[in-house]
């Protein structure tokens, strides 16, 4: 069964450094998302992306965050200058449709640890 | 107000018995969808079941079924014949908006389920 792939599985970075989290969505999907989950807390929406542009972003997704689909397969999340509070599990998700009964399929996540 | 409320403390169930995990939601949209995801201790998010706001029948998917009560705004997950591998965190989530929307999922806080042998 096709799946969403995220790399790396774990990233350790010094505070203030830039980090890029990578995702390969399911190949025929058109809708892409990033979520994060701080340890022990609920999953929070960051940004949705369709047709090469951001559809919606949350308050968390400030100027330090950006997303890109540099080619036909990858979908990346960049954090420009990381803070301690950025430590979390980051999930990429994709969907064949932005509404209706098609679920968002999640990758296994990247655990980001900021030192 | 919380959009998705999951208030049960950690739940315990005996292997092979059924268990119900509660979820209530709040929306003013007429068109919305409700999803349940499972998160084992390894951390991945696994889609389990979907219920649309216009669906007249309760959704079922193998051992999972959804008890959808629209007037009460509840969408409880029922797991029948629990297995040890069902031990995990379970999240209820909602997507608002109808056709043409590219809608995010809003998650509840989750419920921890432990299955006892």
Short mmCIF file of C-alpha atoms in Angstrom, two decimals:
data_model
loop_
_atom_site.label_atom_id
_atom_site.label_comp_id
_atom_site.label_asym_id
_atom_site.label_seq_id
_atom_site.Cartn_x
_atom_site.Cartn_y
_atom_site.Cartn_z
CA UNK A 1 0.00 0.00 0.00
CA UNK A 2 1.40 3.44 -0.89
CA UNK A 3 2.58 5.48 2.06
CA UNK A 4 3.88 8.89 3.05
CA UNK A 5 7.61 8.84 3.73
CA UNK A 6 9.39 11.28 6.04
CA UNK A 7 13.09 11.82 6.56
CA UNK A 8 14.93 11.96 8.82
CA UNK A 9 13.15 10.03 11.54
CA UNK A 10 15.03 12.00 14.19
CA UNK A 11 16.80 15.36 13.86
CA UNK A 12 18.86 16.98 16.58
CA UNK A 13 19.75 20.63 15.99
CA UNK A 14 21.27 23.49 17.92
CA UNK A 15 18.97 26.40 18.74
CA UNK A 16 19.15 29.08 16.08
CA UNK A 17 20.06 26.68 13.30
CA UNK A 18 17.98 26.08 10.21
CA UNK A 19 16.35 22.70 9.73
CA UNK A 20 14.60 21.14 6.75
CA UNK A 21 12.18 18.28 7.22
CA UNK A 22 11.44 16.23 4.15
CA UNK A 23 8.37 14.36 3.03
CA UNK A 24 7.42 12.31 0.00
CA UNK A 25 3.62 12.26 -0.19
CA UNK A 26 1.64 9.48 -1.85
CA UNK A 27 2.27 9.86 -5.56
CA UNK A 28 -1.21 10.67 -6.87
CA UNK A 29 -2.16 12.92 -3.97
CA UNK A 30 -2.62 16.64 -4.50
CA UNK A 31 -3.22 17.99 -1.00
CA UNK A 32 -0.40 18.22 1.50
CA UNK A 33 -0.20 19.13 5.16
CA UNK A 34 2.21 19.57 8.04
CA UNK A 35 1.19 18.99 11.63
CA UNK A 36 3.18 18.92 14.83
CA UNK A 37 2.77 17.15 18.15
CA UNK A 38 4.59 18.35 21.21
CA UNK A 39 5.37 15.40 23.45
CA UNK A 40 2.24 14.16 25.23
CA UNK A 41 -0.02 16.73 23.62
CA UNK A 42 -2.52 16.77 20.79
CA UNK A 43 -1.69 17.03 17.12
CA UNK A 44 -1.74 20.64 15.87
CA UNK A 45 -2.19 21.86 12.32
CA UNK A 46 0.59 23.95 10.83
CA UNK A 47 -0.09 24.43 7.12
CA UNK A 48 -1.95 23.04 4.13
CA UNK A 49 -0.71 23.21 0.55
CA UNK A 50 -2.39 22.71 -2.81
CA UNK A 51 -1.55 23.66 -6.38
CA UNK A 52 1.86 24.96 -5.36
CA UNK A 53 0.61 27.40 -2.81
CA UNK A 54 -0.38 27.57 0.82
CA UNK A 55 -4.12 27.06 1.34
CA UNK A 56 -4.21 27.77 5.04
CA UNK A 57 -1.76 28.26 7.88
CA UNK A 58 -2.12 28.34 11.63
CA UNK A 59 -0.85 30.92 14.11
CA UNK A 60 2.06 28.60 14.84
CA UNK A 61 3.24 28.89 11.22
CA UNK A 62 4.97 32.24 11.53
CA UNK A 63 7.72 33.84 9.41
CA UNK A 64 10.24 31.30 10.67
CA UNK A 65 8.41 28.53 8.84
CA UNK A 66 8.16 27.90 5.12
CA UNK A 67 7.05 25.05 2.89
CA UNK A 68 8.10 24.11 -0.58
CA UNK A 69 7.40 21.52 -3.21
CA UNK A 70 10.70 21.74 -5.09
CA UNK A 71 9.93 18.93 -7.53
CA UNK A 72 7.14 16.54 -8.35
CA UNK A 73 7.68 14.31 -5.35
CA UNK A 74 9.10 16.14 -2.33
CA UNK A 75 7.33 18.41 0.12
CA UNK A 76 9.54 20.18 2.66
CA UNK A 77 9.09 22.14 5.85
CA UNK A 78 11.86 24.61 6.72
CA UNK A 79 12.34 26.25 10.09
CA UNK A 80 14.75 29.14 9.62
CA UNK A 81 16.02 29.76 13.13
CA UNK A 82 14.94 27.04 15.52
CA UNK A 83 13.83 27.69 19.08
CA UNK A 84 13.65 25.31 22.03
CA UNK A 85 9.86 25.29 21.77
CA UNK A 86 10.07 23.91 18.23
CA UNK A 87 10.99 20.55 19.72
CA UNK A 88 8.18 18.23 18.68
CA UNK A 89 7.17 15.41 16.37
CA UNK A 90 6.40 16.80 12.92
CA UNK A 91 4.00 14.89 10.72
CA UNK A 92 3.53 15.27 7.00
CA UNK A 93 0.19 14.15 5.57
CA UNK A 94 -1.31 13.91 2.12
CA UNK A 95 -4.76 13.39 0.71
CA UNK A 96 -6.23 12.71 -2.70
CA UNK A 97 -8.93 15.22 -1.97
CA UNK A 98 -9.23 18.15 0.41
CA UNK A 99 -12.73 17.25 1.55
CA UNK A 100 -15.11 14.34 1.82
CA UNK A 101 -14.29 10.85 2.93
CA UNK A 102 -10.71 10.64 1.77
CA UNK A 103 -8.53 10.54 4.87
CA UNK A 104 -5.26 12.32 5.29
CA UNK A 105 -2.52 9.72 5.30
CA UNK A 106 0.26 10.49 7.72
CA UNK A 107 3.95 9.72 7.56
CA UNK A 108 5.72 8.20 10.54
CA UNK A 109 6.91 11.64 11.63
CA UNK A 110 10.23 13.37 12.25
CA UNK A 111 11.15 13.86 15.87
CA UNK A 112 12.87 17.26 16.10
CA UNK A 113 14.98 17.94 19.18
CA UNK A 114 16.35 21.45 19.68
CA UNK A 115 19.31 21.77 22.06
CA UNK B 1 -14.89 26.30 22.80
CA UNK B 2 -13.02 23.14 21.97
CA UNK B 3 -13.86 21.81 18.55
CA UNK B 4 -13.12 18.20 19.52
CA UNK B 5 -13.50 16.98 23.08
CA UNK B 6 -12.14 13.72 24.37
CA UNK B 7 -12.46 13.71 28.13
CA UNK B 8 -12.09 10.08 29.14
CA UNK B 9 -9.08 9.34 31.29
CA UNK B 10 -6.99 6.33 30.36
CA UNK B 11 -9.23 3.45 29.38
CA UNK B 12 -8.69 -0.21 30.20
CA UNK B 13 -10.36 -3.17 28.55
CA UNK B 14 -10.02 -6.90 28.85
CA UNK B 15 -8.77 -8.70 25.75
CA UNK B 16 -11.64 -9.89 23.52
CA UNK B 17 -14.13 -7.43 25.02
CA UNK B 18 -15.59 -4.36 23.33
CA UNK B 19 -14.72 -0.81 24.29
CA UNK B 20 -16.19 2.59 23.42
CA UNK B 21 -14.04 5.70 23.14
CA UNK B 22 -15.97 8.96 23.38
CA UNK B 23 -15.72 12.00 21.15
CA UNK B 24 -17.90 15.09 20.99
CA UNK B 25 -17.46 17.88 18.50
CA UNK B 26 -18.55 21.43 17.89
CA UNK B 27 -19.12 22.99 14.49
CA UNK B 28 -21.58 25.29 12.79
CA UNK B 29 -20.82 23.80 9.37
CA UNK B 30 -23.43 21.54 7.80
CA UNK B 31 -20.79 19.61 5.90
CA UNK B 32 -17.99 18.03 7.92
CA UNK B 33 -16.21 14.75 8.42
CA UNK B 34 -15.08 12.92 11.52
CA UNK B 35 -12.03 10.69 11.62
CA UNK B 36 -10.41 8.41 14.15
CA UNK B 37 -6.67 7.79 14.17
CA UNK B 38 -4.61 5.37 16.23
CA UNK B 39 -1.16 6.29 17.52
CA UNK B 40 0.82 3.35 18.95
CA UNK B 41 3.79 3.94 21.20
CA UNK B 42 6.03 3.92 18.11
CA UNK B 43 4.46 7.26 17.18
CA UNK B 44 2.94 6.86 13.74
CA UNK B 45 -0.63 8.01 13.00
CA UNK B 46 -2.85 5.31 11.53
CA UNK B 47 -6.21 6.14 9.96
CA UNK B 48 -9.02 3.92 11.28
CA UNK B 49 -12.45 5.13 10.21
CA UNK B 50 -14.40 8.03 8.73
CA UNK B 51 -17.95 9.35 9.19
CA UNK B 52 -19.42 12.08 7.02
CA UNK B 53 -22.02 14.49 8.34
CA UNK B 54 -24.49 13.46 5.65
CA UNK B 55 -23.92 9.73 6.03
CA UNK B 56 -27.10 8.07 7.23
CA UNK B 57 -25.45 4.84 8.27
CA UNK B 58 -22.86 4.50 11.00
CA UNK B 59 -19.44 3.75 9.54
CA UNK B 60 -17.90 0.35 10.07
CA UNK B 61 -14.40 -0.89 9.21
CA UNK B 62 -13.60 -4.39 10.39
CA UNK B 63 -13.56 -4.37 14.21
CA UNK B 64 -14.07 -0.61 14.28
CA UNK B 65 -17.45 1.07 14.15
CA UNK B 66 -18.51 4.61 14.75
CA UNK B 67 -21.57 5.44 16.83
CA UNK B 68 -22.59 8.71 15.18
CA UNK B 69 -25.24 10.76 16.94
CA UNK B 70 -25.55 13.97 14.98
CA UNK B 71 -28.05 15.73 17.25
CA UNK B 72 -25.78 15.12 20.23
CA UNK B 73 -22.67 15.96 18.17
CA UNK B 74 -20.97 12.80 19.22
CA UNK B 75 -18.91 10.31 17.21
CA UNK B 76 -17.82 7.52 19.51
CA UNK B 77 -15.46 4.81 18.34
CA UNK B 78 -16.38 1.24 19.21
CA UNK B 79 -13.67 -1.42 19.05
CA UNK B 80 -15.03 -4.93 19.20
CA UNK B 81 -13.07 -8.00 20.31
CA UNK B 82 -10.12 -6.00 21.65
CA UNK B 83 -6.63 -7.28 20.95
CA UNK B 84 -3.37 -6.57 22.76
CA UNK B 85 -2.21 -4.66 19.68
CA UNK B 86 -5.06 -2.19 20.17
CA UNK B 87 -3.18 -0.64 23.10
CA UNK B 88 -2.44 2.87 21.84
CA UNK B 89 -3.53 6.50 21.92
CA UNK B 90 -6.69 7.19 19.92
CA UNK B 91 -7.44 10.58 18.41
CA UNK B 92 -10.74 11.89 17.15
CA UNK B 93 -10.44 14.57 14.46
CA UNK B 94 -12.78 16.74 12.41
CA UNK B 95 -12.54 18.26 8.98
CA UNK B 96 -14.97 21.10 8.30
CA UNK B 97 -16.12 22.37 4.93
CA UNK B 98 -17.65 20.72 1.90
CA UNK B 99 -16.60 20.18 -1.67
CA UNK B 100 -13.83 22.42 -2.85
CA UNK B 101 -12.41 23.00 0.59
CA UNK B 102 -8.87 22.03 1.47
CA UNK B 103 -9.53 21.59 5.08
CA UNK B 104 -7.22 20.86 7.94
CA UNK B 105 -7.93 18.26 10.59
CA UNK B 106 -8.62 19.49 14.10
CA UNK B 107 -7.68 16.90 16.69
CA UNK B 108 -8.85 16.13 20.18
CA UNK B 109 -6.41 15.50 23.03
CA UNK B 110 -6.62 11.75 22.59
CA UNK B 111 -7.50 8.80 24.79
CA UNK B 112 -5.05 6.16 25.95
CA UNK B 113 -6.40 2.63 25.66
CA UNK B 114 -4.73 -0.28 27.41
CA UNK B 115 -5.83 -3.82 26.63
CA UNK B 116 -5.30 -6.34 29.44
CA UNK B 117 -4.56 -10.00 28.66
#
